[in-house]
Coordinates of C-alpha atoms and ligand atoms in Angstrom, one line a residue:
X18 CA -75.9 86.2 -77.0
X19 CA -75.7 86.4 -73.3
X20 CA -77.1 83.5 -72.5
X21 CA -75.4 81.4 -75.1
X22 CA -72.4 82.8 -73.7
X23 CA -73.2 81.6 -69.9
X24 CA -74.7 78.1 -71.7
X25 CA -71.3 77.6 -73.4
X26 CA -69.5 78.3 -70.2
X27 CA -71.8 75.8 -68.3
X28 CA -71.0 73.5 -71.0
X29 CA -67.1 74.5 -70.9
X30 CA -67.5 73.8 -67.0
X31 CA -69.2 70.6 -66.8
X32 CA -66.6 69.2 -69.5
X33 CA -64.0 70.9 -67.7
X34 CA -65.0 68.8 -64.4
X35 CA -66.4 65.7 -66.4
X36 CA -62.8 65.8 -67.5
X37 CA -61.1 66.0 -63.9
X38 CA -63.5 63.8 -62.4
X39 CA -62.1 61.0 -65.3
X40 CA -58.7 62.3 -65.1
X41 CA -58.5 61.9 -61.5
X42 CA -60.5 58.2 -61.8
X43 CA -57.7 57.4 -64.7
X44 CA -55.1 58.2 -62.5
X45 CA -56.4 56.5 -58.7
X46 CA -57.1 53.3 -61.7
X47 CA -53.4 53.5 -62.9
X48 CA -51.8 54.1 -59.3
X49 CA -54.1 51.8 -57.6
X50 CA -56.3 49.3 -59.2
X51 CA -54.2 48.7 -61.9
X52 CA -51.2 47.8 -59.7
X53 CA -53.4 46.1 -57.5
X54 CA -54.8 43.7 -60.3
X55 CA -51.5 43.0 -61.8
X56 CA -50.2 42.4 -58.0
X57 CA -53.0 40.0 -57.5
X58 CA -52.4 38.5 -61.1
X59 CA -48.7 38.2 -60.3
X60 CA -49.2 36.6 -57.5
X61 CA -51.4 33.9 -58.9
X62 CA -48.5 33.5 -61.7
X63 CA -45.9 33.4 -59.7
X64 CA -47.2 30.9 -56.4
X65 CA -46.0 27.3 -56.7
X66 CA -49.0 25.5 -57.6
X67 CA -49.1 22.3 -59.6
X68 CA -50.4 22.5 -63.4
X69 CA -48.9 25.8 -64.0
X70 CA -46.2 27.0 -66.5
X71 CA -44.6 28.4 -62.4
X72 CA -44.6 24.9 -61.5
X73 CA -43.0 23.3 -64.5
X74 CA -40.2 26.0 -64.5
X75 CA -39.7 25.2 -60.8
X76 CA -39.2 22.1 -61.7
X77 CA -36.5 22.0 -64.2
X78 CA -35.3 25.2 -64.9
X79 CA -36.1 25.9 -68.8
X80 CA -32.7 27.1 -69.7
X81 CA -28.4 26.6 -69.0
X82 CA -27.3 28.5 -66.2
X83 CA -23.4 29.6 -66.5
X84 CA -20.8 28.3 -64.6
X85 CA -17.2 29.5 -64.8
X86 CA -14.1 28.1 -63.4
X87 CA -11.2 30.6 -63.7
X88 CA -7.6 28.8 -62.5
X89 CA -4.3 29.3 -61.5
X90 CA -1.7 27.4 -63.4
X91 CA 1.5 27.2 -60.9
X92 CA 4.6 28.4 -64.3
X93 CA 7.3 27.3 -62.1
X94 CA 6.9 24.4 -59.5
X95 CA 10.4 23.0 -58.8
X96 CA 11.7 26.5 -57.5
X97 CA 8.9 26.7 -55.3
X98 CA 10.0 23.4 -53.9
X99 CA 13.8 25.3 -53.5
X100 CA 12.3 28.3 -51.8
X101 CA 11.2 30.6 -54.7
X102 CA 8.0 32.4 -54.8
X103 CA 5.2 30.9 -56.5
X104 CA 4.7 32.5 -60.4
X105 CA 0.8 32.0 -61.1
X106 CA -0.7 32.6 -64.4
X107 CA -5.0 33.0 -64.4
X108 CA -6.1 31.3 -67.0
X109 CA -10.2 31.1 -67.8
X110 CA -12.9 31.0 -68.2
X111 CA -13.4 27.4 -68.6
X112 CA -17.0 27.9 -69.5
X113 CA -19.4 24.8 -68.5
X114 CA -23.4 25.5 -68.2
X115 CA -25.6 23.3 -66.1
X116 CA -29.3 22.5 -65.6
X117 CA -30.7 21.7 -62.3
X118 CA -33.8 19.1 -62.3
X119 CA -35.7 18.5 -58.7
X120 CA -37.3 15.8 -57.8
X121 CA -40.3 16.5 -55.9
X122 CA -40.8 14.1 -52.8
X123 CA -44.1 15.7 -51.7
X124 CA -46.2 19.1 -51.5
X125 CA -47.4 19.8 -48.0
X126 CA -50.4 22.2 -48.2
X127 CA -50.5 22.1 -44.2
X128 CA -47.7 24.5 -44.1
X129 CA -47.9 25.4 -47.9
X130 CA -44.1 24.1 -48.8
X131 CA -42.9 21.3 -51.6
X132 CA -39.9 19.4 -50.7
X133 CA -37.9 18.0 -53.1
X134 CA -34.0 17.5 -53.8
X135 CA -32.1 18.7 -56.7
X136 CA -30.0 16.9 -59.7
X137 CA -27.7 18.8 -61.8
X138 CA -25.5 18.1 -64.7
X139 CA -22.5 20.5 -66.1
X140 CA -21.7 19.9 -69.6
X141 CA -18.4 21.9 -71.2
X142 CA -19.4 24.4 -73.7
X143 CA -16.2 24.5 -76.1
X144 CA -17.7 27.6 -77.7
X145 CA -18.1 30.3 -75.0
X146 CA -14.4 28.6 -73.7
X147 CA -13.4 29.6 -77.4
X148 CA -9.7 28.3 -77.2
X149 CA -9.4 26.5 -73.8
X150 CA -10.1 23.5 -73.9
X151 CA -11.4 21.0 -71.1
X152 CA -8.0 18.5 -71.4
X153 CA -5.7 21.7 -70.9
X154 CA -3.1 20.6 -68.8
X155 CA -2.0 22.7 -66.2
X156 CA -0.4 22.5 -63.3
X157 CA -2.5 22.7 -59.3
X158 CA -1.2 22.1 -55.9
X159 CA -2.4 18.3 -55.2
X160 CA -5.3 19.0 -53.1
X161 CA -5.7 15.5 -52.0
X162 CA -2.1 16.0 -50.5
X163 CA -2.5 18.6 -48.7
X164 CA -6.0 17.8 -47.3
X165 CA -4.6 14.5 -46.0
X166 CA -1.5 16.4 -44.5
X167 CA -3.9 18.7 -43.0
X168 CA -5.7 16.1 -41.5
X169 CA -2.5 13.5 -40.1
X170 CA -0.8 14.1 -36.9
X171 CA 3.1 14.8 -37.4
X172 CA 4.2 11.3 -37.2
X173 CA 1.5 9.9 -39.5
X174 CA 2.6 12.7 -41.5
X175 CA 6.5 11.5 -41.3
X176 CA 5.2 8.1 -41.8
X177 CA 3.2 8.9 -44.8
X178 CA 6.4 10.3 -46.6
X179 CA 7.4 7.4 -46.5
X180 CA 4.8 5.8 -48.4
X181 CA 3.6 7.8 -51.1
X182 CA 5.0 6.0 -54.2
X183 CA 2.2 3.3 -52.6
X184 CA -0.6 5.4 -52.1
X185 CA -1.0 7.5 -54.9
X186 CA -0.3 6.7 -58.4
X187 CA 3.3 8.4 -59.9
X188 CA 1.6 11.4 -61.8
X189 CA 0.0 12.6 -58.4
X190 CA 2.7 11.6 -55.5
X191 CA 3.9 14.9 -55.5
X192 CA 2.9 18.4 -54.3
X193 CA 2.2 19.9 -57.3
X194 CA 0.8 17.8 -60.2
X195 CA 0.0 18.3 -63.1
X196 CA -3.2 17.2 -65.0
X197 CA -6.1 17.9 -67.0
X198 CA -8.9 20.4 -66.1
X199 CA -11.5 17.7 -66.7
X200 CA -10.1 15.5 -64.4
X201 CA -9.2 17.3 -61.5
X202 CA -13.1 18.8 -61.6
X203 CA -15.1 16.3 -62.8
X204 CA -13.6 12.9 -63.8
X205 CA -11.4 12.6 -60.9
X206 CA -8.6 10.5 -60.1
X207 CA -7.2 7.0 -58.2
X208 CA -5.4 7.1 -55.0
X209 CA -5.0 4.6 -52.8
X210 CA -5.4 1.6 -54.9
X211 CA -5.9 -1.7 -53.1
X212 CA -2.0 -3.4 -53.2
X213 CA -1.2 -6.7 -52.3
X214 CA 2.5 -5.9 -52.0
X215 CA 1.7 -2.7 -49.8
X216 CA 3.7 -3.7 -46.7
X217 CA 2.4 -3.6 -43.1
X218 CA 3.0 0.4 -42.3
X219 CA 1.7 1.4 -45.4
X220 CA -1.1 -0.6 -45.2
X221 CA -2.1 0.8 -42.1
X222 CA -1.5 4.2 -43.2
X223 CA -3.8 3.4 -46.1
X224 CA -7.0 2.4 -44.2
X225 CA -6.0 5.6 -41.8
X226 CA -6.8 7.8 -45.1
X227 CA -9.7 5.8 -45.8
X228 CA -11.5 6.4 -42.7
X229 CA -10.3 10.4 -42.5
X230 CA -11.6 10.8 -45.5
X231 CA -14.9 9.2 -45.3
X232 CA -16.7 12.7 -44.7
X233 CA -15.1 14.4 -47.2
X234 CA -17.3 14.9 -49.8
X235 CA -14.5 15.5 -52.7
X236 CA -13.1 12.1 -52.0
X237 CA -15.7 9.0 -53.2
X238 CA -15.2 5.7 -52.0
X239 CA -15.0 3.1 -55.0
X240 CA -16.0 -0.7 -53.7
X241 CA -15.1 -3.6 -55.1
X242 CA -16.4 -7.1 -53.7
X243 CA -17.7 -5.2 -50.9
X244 CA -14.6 -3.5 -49.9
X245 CA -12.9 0.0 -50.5
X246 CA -11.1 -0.8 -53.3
X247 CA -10.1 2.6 -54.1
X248 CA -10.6 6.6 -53.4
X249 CA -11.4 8.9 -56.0
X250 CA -10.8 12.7 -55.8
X251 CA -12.6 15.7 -58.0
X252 CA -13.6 19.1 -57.3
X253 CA -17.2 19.2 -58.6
X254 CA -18.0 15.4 -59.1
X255 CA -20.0 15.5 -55.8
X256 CA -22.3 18.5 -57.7
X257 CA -23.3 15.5 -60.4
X258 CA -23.3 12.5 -58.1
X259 CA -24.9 13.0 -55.2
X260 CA -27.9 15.7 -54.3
X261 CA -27.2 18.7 -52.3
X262 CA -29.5 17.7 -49.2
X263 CA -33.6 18.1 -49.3
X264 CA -35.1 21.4 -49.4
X265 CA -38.6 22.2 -48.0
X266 CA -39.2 25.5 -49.4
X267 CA -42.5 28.0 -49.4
X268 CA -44.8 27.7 -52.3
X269 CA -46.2 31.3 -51.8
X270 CA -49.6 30.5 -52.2
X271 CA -50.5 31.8 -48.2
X272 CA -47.8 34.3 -48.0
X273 CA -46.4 35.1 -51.6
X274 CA -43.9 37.2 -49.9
X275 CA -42.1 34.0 -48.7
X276 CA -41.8 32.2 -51.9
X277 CA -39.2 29.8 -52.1
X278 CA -38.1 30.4 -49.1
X279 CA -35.8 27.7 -47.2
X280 CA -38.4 26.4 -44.3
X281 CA -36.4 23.5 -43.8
X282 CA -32.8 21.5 -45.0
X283 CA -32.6 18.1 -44.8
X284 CA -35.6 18.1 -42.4
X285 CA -33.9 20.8 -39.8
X286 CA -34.6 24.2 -39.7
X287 CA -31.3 25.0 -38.2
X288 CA -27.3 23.7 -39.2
X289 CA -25.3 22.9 -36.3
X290 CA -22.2 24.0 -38.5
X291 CA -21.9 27.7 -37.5
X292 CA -19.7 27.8 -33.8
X293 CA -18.8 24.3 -33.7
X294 CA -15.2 24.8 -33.4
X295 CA -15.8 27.2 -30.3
X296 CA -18.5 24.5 -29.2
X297 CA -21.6 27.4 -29.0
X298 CA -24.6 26.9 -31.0
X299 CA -25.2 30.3 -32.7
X300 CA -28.5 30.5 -33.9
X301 CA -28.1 33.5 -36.0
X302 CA -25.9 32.1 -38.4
X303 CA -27.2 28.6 -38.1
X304 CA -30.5 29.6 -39.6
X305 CA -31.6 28.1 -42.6
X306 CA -32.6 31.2 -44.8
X307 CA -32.9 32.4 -48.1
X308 CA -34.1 30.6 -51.5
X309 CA -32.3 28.0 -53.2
X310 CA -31.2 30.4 -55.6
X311 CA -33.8 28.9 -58.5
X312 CA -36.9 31.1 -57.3
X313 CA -37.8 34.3 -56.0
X314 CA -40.3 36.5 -54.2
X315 CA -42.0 39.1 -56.4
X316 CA -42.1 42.6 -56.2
X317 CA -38.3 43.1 -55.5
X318 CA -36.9 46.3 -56.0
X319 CA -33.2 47.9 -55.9
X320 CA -33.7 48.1 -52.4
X321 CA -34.7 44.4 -51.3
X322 CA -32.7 42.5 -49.4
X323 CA -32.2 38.8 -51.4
X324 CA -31.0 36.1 -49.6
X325 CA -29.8 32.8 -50.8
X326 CA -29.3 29.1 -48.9
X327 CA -25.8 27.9 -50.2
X328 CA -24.9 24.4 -49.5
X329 CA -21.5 24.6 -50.6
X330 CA -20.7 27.1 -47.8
X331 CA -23.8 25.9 -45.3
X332 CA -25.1 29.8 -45.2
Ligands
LIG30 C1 1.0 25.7 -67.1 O1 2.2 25.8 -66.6 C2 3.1 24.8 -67.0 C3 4.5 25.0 -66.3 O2 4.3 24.8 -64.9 C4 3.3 24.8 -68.5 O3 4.1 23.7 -68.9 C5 2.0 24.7 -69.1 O4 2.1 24.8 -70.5 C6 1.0 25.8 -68.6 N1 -0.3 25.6 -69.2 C7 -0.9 26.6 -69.8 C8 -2.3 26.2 -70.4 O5 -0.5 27.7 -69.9
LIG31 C1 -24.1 34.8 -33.2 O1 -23.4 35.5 -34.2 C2 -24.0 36.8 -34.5 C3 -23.2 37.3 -35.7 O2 -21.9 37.2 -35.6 C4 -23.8 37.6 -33.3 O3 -24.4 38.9 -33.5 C5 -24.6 37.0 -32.1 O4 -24.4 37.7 -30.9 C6 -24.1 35.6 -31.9 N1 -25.0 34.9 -30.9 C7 -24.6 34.1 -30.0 C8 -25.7 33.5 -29.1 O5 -23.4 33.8 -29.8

């Protein structure tokens, strides 16, 4: 009886430590190795390597992303012309989505990056917009206007009141126009038409606005027998028509931590944007950093830090 007694205590003990002995194996496993494996699993899904379902999302992102324009319709123009304060009614979302599409110009697996630039296209989605529609007229301060203005000197500014009926076409020769949604973001409209009948002045104020606006990325020159013909301005046509620079980013597969990070834009690791005006370099915000918003590192938490390379803003 005794012994059985002591036996099933032995036997209660060695289970009892047989069980802690698994228990605490179970638990190094699932605090560990099993984060461990699935790190070192995510990080082979996740690195930018050609061939894999990574690769082919990078690529051409698999789904719409959202983009929402929320406006300002100006309810009472002419008595801001006579002095009144401007009455604004918000009016949005107009809802459009759009897919990006890069273009891979080459993988360089001497400093593990791709480089590629990006295409995008923006199409309206009439059923998230629900009543608004994309030819909902409303009324904007004329952008094009103003951005000239901004850019003239007073006399080509006195001189250019004088020749607005010639440069711009009647619906938009004023300070606040009023068109469609879809063609003040994306279908744009004619200014400064080629005229035979222009006169001298105005003439020379037109080519002015040409060249002042040659930069400007809203503005598109429109040739015809190999000379500007007319200018064209939208918001967001540029975001269709033309890329946004080349990125050379990270693909992760060194350093997964880096993944899709900026290394270079257009070929530069730095902007010369940042300080211009006060003609110092700064380096800080110069830097090209962040992803291009497409791709991330793994393993982020609440806490991480996410940065993102904008080239609307150059930061
Ligand atoms: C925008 O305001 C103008 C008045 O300036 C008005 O005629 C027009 O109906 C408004 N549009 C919308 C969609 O509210
Ligand atoms: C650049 O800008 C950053 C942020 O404003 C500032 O901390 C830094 O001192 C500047 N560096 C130079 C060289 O001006």
């Amino acid at each position: 009886m005794v012994r059985k007694t002591f036996c099933s205590i032995k036997v209660l003990f060695i289970t009892t430590a047989a069980l802690v002995v698994l228990f605490v194996a179970v638990l190094v496993l699932a605090f560990i190795g099993v984060p461990r494996l699935i790190n070192s699993q995510l990080e082979k899904q996740v690195h930018l390597e050609k061939g894999t379902t990574q690769w082919d999302r990078f690529v051409e992102i698999p789904f719409a992303l959202d983009f929402k324009i929320w406006l300002f319709n100006v309810t009472n123009p002419e008595e801001i012309v006579t002095g009144a304060k401007p009455v604004l009614k918000e009016i949005g979302p107009f809802y459009y989505t759009f897919t990006i599409k890069k273009n891979i110009i080459s993988t360089n697996p001497s400093d593990d990056t791709v480089t590629y630039d990006r295409d995008m296209t923006f199409t309206y989605n009439q059923e998230l917009s629900g009543s608004l529609k994309e030819d909902e007229e409303l009324v904007f301060l004329n952008p094009v206007m103003l951005s000239i203005s901004q850019m003239s000197s007073l006399i080509e500014r006195m001189a250019l009141n004088g020749c607005l009926d010639k440069i711009f076409p009647s619906q938009y020769n004023d300070i606040f126009i009023k068109t469609k949604v879809r063609t003040m973001f994306f279908d744009g409209y004619e200014f400064a038409v080629k005229n035979d009948d222009i006169g001298v002045a105005c003439g020379i104020i037109r080519n002015k606005i040409i060249e002042k606006t040659a930069a400007v990325r809203t503005i598109d020159r429109i040739y015809k027998n190999g000379e500007v013909y007319s200018l064209k301005f939208a918001y967001f046509h540029y975001k269709e028509s033309k890329t946004d620079g080349v990125y050379t980013v990270f693909r992760g597969l060194d350093d997964v931590s880096l993944l899709g990070q900026v290394f270079r834009w257009n070929d530069e690791p730095q902007l010369s944007f940042w300080g211009r005006a006060m003609s110092v370099n700064n380096e800080t915000c110069n830097r090209v950093r962040g992803t291009d918003a497409t791709i991330f590192q793994p393993f982020i938490n609440k806490d991480s830090v996410v940065e993102i390379y904008n080239t609307d803003i150059c930061r």
